[in-house]
Short mmCIF file of C-alpha atoms in Angstrom, two decimals:
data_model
loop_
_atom_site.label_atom_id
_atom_site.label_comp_id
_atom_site.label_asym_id
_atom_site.label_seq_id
_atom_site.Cartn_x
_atom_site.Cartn_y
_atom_site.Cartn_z
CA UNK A 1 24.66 -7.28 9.40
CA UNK A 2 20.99 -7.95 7.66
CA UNK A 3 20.44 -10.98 10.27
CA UNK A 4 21.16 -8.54 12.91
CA UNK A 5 18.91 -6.25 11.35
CA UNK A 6 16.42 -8.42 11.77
CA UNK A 7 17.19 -9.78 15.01
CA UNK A 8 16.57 -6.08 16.45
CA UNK A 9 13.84 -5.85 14.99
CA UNK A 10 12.25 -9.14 16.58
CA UNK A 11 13.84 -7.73 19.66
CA UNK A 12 12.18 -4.55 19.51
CA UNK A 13 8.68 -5.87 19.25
CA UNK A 14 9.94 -8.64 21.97
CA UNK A 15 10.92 -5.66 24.36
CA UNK A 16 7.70 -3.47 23.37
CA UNK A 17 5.44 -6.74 24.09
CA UNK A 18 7.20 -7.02 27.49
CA UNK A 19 6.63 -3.47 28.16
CA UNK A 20 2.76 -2.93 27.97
CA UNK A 21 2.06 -5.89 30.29
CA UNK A 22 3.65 -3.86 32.97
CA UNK A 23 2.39 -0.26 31.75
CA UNK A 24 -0.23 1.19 33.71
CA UNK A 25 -3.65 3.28 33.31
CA UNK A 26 -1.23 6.31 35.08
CA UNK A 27 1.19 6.62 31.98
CA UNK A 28 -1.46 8.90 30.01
CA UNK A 29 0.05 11.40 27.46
CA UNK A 30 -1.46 14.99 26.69
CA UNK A 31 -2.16 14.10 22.96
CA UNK A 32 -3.62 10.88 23.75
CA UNK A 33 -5.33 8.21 25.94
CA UNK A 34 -2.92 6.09 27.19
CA UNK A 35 -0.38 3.07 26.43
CA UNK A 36 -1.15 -0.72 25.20
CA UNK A 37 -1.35 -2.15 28.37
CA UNK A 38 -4.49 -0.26 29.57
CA UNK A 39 -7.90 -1.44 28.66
CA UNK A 40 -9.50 2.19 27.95
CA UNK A 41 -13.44 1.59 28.72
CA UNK A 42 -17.08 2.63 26.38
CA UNK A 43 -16.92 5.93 28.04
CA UNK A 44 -20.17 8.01 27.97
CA UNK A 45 -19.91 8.52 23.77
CA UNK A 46 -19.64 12.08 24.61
CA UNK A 47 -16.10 14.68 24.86
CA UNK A 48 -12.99 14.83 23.77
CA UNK A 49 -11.20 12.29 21.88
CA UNK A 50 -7.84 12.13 20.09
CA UNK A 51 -6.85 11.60 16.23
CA UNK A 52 -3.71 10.59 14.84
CA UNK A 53 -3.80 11.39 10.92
CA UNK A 54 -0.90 9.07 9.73
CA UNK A 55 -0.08 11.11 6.47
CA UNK A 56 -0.15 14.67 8.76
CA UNK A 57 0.86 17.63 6.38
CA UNK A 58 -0.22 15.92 3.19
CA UNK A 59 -4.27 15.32 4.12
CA UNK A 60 -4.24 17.60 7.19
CA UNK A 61 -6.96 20.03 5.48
CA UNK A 62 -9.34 17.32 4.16
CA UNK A 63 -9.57 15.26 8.12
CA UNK A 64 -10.01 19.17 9.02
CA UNK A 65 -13.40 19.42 6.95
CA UNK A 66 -14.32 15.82 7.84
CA UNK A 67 -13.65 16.87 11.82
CA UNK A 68 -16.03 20.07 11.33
CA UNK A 69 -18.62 18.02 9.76
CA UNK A 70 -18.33 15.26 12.53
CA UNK A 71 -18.71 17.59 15.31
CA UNK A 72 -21.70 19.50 13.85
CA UNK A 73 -23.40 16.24 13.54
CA UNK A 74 -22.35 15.11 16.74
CA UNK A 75 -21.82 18.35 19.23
CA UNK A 76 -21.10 16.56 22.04
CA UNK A 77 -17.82 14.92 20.93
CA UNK A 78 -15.11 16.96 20.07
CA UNK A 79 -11.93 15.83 17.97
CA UNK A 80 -8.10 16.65 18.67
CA UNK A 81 -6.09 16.75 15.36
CA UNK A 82 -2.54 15.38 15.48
CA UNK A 83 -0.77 15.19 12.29
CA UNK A 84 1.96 12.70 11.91
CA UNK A 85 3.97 12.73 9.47
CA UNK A 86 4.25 9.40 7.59
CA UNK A 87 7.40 8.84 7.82
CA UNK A 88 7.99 8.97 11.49
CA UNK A 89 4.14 7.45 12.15
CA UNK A 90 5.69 4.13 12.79
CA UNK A 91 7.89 4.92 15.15
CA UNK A 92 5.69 7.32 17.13
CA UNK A 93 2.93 4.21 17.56
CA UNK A 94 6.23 2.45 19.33
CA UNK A 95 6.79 5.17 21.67
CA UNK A 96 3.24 5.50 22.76
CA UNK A 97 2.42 1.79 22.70
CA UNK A 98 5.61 1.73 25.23
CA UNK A 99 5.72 4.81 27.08
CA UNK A 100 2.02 6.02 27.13
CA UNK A 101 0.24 8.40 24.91
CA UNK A 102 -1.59 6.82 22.20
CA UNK A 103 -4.51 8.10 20.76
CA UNK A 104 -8.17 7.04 20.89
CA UNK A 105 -8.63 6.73 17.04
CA UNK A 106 -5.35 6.54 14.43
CA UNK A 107 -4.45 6.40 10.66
CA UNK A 108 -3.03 2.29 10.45
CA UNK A 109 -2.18 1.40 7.14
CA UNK A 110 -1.98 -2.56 6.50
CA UNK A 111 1.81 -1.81 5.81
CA UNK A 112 2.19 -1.44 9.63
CA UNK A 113 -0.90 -2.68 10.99
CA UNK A 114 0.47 -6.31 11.99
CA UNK A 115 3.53 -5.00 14.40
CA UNK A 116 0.78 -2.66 16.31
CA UNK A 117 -1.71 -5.51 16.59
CA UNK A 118 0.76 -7.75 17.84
CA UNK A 119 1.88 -5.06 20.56
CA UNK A 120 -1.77 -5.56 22.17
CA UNK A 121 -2.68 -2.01 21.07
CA UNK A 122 -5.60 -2.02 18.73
CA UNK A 123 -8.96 -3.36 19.41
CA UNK A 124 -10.37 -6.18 17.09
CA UNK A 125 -13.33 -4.65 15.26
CA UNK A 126 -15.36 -7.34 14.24
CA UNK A 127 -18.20 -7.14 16.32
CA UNK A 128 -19.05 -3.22 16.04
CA UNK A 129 -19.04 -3.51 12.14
CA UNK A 130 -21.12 -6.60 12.32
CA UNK A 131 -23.67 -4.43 14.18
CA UNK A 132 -22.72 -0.47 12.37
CA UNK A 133 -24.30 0.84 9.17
CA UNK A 134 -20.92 0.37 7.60
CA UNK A 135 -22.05 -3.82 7.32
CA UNK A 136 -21.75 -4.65 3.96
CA UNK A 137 -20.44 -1.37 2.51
CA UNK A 138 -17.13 -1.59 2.56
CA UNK A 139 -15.08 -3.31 -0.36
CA UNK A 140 -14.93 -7.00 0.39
CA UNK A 141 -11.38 -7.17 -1.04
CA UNK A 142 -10.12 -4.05 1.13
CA UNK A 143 -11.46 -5.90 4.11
CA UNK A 144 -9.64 -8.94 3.08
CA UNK A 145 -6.44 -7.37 2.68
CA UNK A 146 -6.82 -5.99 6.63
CA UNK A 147 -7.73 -9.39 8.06
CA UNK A 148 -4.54 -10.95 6.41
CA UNK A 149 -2.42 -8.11 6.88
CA UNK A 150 -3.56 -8.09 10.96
CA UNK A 151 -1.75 -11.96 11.27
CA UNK A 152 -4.93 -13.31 12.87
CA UNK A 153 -7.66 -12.97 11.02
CA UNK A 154 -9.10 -10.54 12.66
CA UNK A 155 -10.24 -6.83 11.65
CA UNK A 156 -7.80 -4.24 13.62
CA UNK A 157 -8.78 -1.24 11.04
CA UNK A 158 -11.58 -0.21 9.37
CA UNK A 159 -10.27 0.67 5.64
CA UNK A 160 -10.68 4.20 3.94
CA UNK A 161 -8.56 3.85 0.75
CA UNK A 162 -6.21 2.13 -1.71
CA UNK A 163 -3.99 3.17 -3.99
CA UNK A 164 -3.86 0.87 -7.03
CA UNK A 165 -0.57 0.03 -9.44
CA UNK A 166 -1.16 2.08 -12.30
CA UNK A 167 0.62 2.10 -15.98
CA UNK A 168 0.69 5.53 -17.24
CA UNK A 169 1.43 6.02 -20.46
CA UNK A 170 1.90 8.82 -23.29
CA UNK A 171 -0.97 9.04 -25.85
CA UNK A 172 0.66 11.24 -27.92
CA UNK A 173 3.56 8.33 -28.35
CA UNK A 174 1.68 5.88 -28.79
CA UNK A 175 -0.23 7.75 -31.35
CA UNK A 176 2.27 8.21 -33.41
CA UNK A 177 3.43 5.03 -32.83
CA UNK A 178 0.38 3.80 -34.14
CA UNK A 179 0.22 1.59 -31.22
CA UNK A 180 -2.53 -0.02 -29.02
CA UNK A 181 -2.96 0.76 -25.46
CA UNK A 182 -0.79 -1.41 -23.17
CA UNK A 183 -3.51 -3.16 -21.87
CA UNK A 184 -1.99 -6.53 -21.55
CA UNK A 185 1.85 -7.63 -21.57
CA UNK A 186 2.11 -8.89 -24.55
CA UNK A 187 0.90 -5.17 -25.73
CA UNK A 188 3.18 -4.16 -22.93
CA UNK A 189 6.44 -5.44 -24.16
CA UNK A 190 6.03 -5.18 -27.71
CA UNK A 191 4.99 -0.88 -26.71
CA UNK A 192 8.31 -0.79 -24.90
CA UNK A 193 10.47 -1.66 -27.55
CA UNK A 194 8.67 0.12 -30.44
CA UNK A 195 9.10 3.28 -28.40
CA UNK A 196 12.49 2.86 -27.91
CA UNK A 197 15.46 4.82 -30.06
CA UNK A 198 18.14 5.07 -27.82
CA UNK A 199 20.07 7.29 -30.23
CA UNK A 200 18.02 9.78 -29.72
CA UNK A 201 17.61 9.11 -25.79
CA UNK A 202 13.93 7.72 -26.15
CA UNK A 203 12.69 4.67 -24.16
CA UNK A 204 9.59 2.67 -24.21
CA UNK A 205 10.01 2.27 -20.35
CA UNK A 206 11.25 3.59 -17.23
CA UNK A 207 12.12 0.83 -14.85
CA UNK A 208 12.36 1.26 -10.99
CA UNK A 209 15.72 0.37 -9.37
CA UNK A 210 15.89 2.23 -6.60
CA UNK A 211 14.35 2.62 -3.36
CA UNK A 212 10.78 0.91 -3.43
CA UNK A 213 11.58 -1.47 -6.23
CA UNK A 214 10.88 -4.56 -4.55
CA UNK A 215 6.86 -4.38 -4.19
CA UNK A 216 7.07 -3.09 -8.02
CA UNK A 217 9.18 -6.16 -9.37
CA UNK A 218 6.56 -8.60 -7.59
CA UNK A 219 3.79 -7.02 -9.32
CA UNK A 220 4.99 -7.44 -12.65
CA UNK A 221 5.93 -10.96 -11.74
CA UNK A 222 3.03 -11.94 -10.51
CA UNK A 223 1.09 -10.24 -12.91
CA UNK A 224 2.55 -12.00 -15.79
CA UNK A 225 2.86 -15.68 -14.31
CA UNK A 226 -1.00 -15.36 -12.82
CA UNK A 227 0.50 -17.12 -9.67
CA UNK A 228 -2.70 -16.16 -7.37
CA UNK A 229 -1.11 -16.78 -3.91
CA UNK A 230 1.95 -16.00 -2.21
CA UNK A 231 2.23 -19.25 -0.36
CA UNK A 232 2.01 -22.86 -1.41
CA UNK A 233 1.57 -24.19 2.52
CA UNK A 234 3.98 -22.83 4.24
CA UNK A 235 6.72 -22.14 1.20
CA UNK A 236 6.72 -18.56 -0.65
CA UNK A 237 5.96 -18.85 -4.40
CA UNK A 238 8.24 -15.95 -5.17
CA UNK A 239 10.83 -18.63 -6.55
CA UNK A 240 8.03 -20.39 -8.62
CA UNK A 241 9.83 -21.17 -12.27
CA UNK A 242 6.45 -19.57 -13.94
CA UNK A 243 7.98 -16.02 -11.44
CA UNK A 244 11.49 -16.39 -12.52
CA UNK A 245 10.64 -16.65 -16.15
CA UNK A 246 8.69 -13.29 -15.29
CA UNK A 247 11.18 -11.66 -13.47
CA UNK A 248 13.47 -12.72 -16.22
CA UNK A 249 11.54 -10.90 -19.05
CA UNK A 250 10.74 -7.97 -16.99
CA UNK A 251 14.44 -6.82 -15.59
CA UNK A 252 15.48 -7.25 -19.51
CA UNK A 253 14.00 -4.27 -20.25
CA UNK A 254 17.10 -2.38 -18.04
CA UNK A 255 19.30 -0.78 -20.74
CA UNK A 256 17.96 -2.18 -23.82
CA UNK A 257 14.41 -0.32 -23.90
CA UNK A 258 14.28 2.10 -20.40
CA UNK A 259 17.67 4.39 -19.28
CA UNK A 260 20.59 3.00 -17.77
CA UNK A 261 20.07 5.75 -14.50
CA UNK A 262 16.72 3.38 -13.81
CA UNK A 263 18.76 0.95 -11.89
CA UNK A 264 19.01 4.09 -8.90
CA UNK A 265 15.43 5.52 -9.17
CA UNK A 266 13.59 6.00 -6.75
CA UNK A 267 9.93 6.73 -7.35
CA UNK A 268 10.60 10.68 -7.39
CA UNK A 269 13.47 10.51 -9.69
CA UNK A 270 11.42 8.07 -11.94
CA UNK A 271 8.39 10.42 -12.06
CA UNK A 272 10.05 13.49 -12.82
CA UNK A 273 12.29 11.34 -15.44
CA UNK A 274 8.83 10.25 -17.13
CA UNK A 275 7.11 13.77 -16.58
CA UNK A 276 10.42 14.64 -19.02
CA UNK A 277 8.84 13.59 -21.94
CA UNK A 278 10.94 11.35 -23.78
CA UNK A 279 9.87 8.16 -22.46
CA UNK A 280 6.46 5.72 -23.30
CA UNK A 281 5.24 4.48 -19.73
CA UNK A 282 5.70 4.69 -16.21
CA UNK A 283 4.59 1.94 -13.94
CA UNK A 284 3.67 3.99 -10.06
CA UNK A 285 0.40 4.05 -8.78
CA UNK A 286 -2.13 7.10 -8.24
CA UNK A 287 -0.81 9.02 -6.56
CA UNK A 288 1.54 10.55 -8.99
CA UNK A 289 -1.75 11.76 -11.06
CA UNK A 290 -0.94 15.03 -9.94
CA UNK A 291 2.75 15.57 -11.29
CA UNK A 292 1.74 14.16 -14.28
CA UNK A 293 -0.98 16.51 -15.22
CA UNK A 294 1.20 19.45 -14.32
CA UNK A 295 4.08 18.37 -16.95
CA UNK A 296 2.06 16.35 -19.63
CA UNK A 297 -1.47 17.83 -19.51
CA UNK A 298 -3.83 16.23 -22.24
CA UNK A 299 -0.89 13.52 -23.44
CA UNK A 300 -1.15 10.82 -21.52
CA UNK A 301 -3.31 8.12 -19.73
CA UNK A 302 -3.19 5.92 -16.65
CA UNK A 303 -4.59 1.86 -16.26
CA UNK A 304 -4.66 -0.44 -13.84
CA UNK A 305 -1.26 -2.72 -14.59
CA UNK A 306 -1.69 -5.37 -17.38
CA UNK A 307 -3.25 -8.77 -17.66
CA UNK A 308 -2.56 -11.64 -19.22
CA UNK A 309 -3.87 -11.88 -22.98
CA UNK A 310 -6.98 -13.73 -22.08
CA UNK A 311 -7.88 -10.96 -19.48
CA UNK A 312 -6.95 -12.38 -16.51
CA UNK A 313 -5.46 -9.51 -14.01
CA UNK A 314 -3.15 -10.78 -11.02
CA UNK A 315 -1.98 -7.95 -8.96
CA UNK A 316 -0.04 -7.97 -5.40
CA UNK A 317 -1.79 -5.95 -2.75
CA UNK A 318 -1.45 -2.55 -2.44
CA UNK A 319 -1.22 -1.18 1.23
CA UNK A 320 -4.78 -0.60 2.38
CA UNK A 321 -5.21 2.91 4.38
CA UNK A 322 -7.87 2.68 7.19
CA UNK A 323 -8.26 3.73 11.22
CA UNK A 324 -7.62 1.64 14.09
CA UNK A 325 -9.49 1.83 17.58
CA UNK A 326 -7.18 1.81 20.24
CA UNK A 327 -7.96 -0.39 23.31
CA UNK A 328 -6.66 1.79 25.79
CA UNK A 329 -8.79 4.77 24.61
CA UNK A 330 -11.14 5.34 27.57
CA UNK A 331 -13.79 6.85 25.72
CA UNK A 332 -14.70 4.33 23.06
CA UNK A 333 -18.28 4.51 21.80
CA UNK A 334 -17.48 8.30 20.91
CA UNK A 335 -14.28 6.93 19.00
CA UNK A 336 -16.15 4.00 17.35
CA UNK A 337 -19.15 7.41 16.08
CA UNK A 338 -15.71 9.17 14.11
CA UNK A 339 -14.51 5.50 12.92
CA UNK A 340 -18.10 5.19 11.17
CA UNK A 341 -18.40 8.68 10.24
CA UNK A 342 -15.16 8.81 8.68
CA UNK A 343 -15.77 5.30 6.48
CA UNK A 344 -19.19 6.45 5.82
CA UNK A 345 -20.35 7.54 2.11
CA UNK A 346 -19.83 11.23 2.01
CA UNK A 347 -16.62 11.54 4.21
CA UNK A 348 -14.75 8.86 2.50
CA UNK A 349 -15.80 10.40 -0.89
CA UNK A 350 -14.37 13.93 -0.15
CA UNK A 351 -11.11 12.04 1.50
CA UNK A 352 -10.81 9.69 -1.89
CA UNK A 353 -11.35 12.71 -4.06
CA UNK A 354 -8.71 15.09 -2.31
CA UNK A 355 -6.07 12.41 -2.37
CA UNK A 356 -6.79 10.81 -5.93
CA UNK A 357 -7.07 7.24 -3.90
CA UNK A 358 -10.05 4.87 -4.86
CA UNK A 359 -13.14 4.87 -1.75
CA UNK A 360 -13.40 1.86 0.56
CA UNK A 361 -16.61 2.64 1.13
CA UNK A 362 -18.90 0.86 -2.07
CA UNK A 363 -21.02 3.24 -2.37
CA UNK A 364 -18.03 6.66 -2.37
CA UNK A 365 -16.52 4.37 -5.36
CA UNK A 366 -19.84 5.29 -7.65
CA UNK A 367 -19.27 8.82 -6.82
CA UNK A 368 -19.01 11.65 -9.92
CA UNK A 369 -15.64 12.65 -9.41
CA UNK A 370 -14.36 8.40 -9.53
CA UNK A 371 -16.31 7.74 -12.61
CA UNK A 372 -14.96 11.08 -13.73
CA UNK A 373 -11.77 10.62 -13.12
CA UNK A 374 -10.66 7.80 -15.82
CA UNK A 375 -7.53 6.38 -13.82
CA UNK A 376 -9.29 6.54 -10.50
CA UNK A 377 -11.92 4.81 -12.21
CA UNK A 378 -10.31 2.02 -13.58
CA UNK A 379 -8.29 1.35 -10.52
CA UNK A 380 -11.05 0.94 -8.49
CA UNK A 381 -13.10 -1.27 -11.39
CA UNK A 382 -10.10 -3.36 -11.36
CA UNK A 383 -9.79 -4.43 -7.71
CA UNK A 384 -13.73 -5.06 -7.59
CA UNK A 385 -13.14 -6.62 -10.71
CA UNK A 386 -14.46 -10.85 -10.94
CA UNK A 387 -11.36 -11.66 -12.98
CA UNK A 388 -9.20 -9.89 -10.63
CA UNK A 389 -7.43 -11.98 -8.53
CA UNK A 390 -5.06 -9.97 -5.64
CA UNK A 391 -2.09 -11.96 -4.30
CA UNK A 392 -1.80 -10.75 -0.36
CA UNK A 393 1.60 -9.78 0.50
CA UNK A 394 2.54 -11.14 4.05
CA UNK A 395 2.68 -7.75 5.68
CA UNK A 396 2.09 -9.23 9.34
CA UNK A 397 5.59 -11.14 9.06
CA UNK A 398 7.95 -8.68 11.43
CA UNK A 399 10.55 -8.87 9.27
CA UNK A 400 8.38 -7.82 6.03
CA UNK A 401 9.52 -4.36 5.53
CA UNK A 402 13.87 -5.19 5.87
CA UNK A 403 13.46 -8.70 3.85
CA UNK A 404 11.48 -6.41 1.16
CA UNK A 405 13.22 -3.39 1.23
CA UNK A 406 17.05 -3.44 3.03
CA UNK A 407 17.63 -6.95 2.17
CA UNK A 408 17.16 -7.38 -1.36
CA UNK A 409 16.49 -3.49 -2.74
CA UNK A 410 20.55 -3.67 -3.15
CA UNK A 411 20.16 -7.50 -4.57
CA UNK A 412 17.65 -6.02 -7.23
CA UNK A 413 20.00 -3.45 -8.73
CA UNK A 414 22.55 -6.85 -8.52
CA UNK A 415 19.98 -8.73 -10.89
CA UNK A 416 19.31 -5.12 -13.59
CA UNK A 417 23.42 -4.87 -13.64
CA UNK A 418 23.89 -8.60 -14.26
CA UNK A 419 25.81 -9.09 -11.27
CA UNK A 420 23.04 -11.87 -9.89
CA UNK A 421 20.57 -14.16 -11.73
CA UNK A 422 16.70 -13.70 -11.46
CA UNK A 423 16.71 -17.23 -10.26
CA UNK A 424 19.41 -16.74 -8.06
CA UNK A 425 17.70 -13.32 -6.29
CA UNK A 426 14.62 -15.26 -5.88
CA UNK A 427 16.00 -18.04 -4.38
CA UNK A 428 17.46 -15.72 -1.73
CA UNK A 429 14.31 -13.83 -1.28
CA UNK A 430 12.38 -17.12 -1.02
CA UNK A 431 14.80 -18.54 1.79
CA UNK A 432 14.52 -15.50 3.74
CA UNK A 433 10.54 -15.63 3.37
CA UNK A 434 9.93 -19.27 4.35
CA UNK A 435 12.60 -18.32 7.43
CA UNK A 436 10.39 -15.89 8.33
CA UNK A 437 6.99 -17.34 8.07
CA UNK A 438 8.21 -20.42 10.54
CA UNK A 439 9.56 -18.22 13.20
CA UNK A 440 5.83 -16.27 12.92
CA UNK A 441 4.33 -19.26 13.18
CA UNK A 442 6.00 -20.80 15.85
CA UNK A 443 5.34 -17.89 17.92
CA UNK A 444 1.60 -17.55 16.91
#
């Protein structure tokens, strides 16, 4: 069943590759330009062009303001809004790229950014920020994280925003604890079991072993072994002895210093478990600030995850949020003004600052509200940081998102119930990997 999975979903790219060589510049939709196989054109830099906010609903007010202040700067262009929701923006890029309709700008995360470049459907960007006033003021690292994620090297998006793995924690526990900040794992570990009374339902940590728990398991391991790349040629280092021993340590924790319902959590039942009160730290990222502030104002604290006891921080990549030019958009040079607007200082300040995320743009990052808001803060400090060193998860493999997710998310909860080794998941993960990465590079 999981190899057929993934056979589909080779197909399904296969099929949608086949498709836009024999699309034409007729199969135009009303909220867009038109489909992958068209080659748009410059245009005059002047009407209408369309917008695809990938996270509709959630940030629909904030790309509202930034569209107002766009078009008073720039009265000849006008911008049509269409919110997608993010969890059918995937699919909705397939449809167009197929059947016509895409947009002349989009939301394209780095998550999905390597199946929609590979589909012929997003113009490399390259040149235009080699000659734009964004040149040299976007975060290097962010950058990086596109190039890699786009399977070629190339840029396909110009980033807006990370999110960052964060450690919250309670102060007040830890207080009373009489216990340092877990600012490295050593501190981490030894925090998790000092906090920990099970007697009176108290744990030091809440563990995540439901949906979403792959990407979170990596980070610790990686974090922890201060393996600094996910490939060693062309074999994954997820299987590494120095990443079992981590993985080892880590999944421990299940039952013996976080709850036993950890091994189902998904990041909503883990947040609202932590926003509870009865347990010391929370590994998520920032964007759970929010929920956190509501339940636990003044009592607790968020970091970027821990490093190793010499200071050293190893963290996977987080999925890098940016917008994509599409080449069939037949008005480019107008679509290229709202790319550059949108990355520019001010709008990707007021973006950042509405969604708690840390600015791609270097000079947003020094803003008031970052170096006033301590998590946001050290999140972004810590991925500009020298000693940081980010491990780039192969998000331009096709089969990325069901090796990492419907694959092995039921293989995790195996490993926290003691139904599979660490060694033994990790060998299975790595197999599946190293499969992977041969057939993409035997077709690339």
């Amino acid at each position: 069943m999981k190899s057929s999975i993934r056979r589909s979903r080779r197909a399904a790219i296969a099929v949608a590759l086949g498709s836009v060589l024999v699309l034409t510049a007729t199969a135009c939709g009303d909220d867009g330009s038109g489909s992958a196989g068209d080659k748009g054109g410059e245009g005059s830099g002047k009407g209408t062009i369309t917008f695809w906010d990938n996270n509709g609903g959630v940030r629909t007010d904030v790309w509202k303001e930034i569209i107002a202040d766009f078009e008073k700067q720039n009265p000849d262009i006008k911008v049509k809004y269409v919110g997608v929701p993010a969890a059918s923006v995937q699919s909705k890029y397939d449809t167009a790229i197929q059947g016509g309709g895409l947009p002349d700008v989009g939301g394209v995360g780095t998550a999905m950014l390597a199946e929609i470049a590979a589909q012929g459907a997003l113009e490399p960007l390259d040149s235009r920020l080699a000659k734009s006033a964004l040149n040299g003021k976007l975060n290097e690292k962010f950058l990086d994280s596109v190039k890699s994620a786009g399977g070629d090297g190339k840029t396909y998006s110009v980033p807006t925003s990370a999110n960052n793995g964060t450690l919250w924690y309670r102060t007040d526990l830890f207080s009373a604890a009489e216990l340092d900040p877990p600012t490295t794992w050593t501190k981490f570990y030894a925090a998790a079991g000092k906090l920990t009374d099970q007697a009176k339902n108290r744990f030091g940590y809440t563990i995540r072993g439901g949906e979403g728990s792959i990407a979170q398991a990596l980070d610790a391991m990686y974090g922890q072994s201060g393996i600094t790349s996910f490939w060693n040629g062309d074999r994954t280092t997820v299987n590494d002895p120095e990443n079992v021993a981590a993985l080892e340590k880590y999944v421990g924790l299940y039952k013996k210093d976080t709850p036993s319902a950890d091994v189902n959590n998904d990041f909503t039942k883990m947040v609202a478990q932590w926003d509870s009160g009865t347990i010391g730290m929370l590994s998520h990222n920032l964007g759970s600030y929010a929920d956190h502030e509501k339940a636990l104002s003044g009592k607790f604290k968020g970091i970027p995850n821990p490093t190793l006891d010499d200071g050293t921080r190893v963290q996977v990549s987080n999925p890098v949020d940016g917008l994509g030019l599409f080449k069939s958009g037949k008005n480019k040079a107008a679509a290229w003004k709202f790319v550059e607007f949108a990355a520019s200082h001010e709008a990707d300040s007021k973006w950042n600052e509405s969604a708690g995320q840390v600015p791609a743009n270097n000079e947003a990052a020094q803003d008031a509200w970052v170096q006033a808001s301590e998590p946001t803060k050290l999140a972004a400090e810590a991925l500009n940081g020298a000693s940081t060193k980010i491990v780039q998860l192969p998000y331009y493999l096709p089969d990325w998102n069901t090796i990492s997710k419907a694959d092995n998310e039921p293989n995790f909860q195996k490993v926290l119930l003691g139904k599979m080794t660490a060694k033994e998941f990790l060998d299975t993960l790595a197999d599946q990997l190293d499969k992977a990465q041969a057939d993409w590079k035997a077709h690339h």
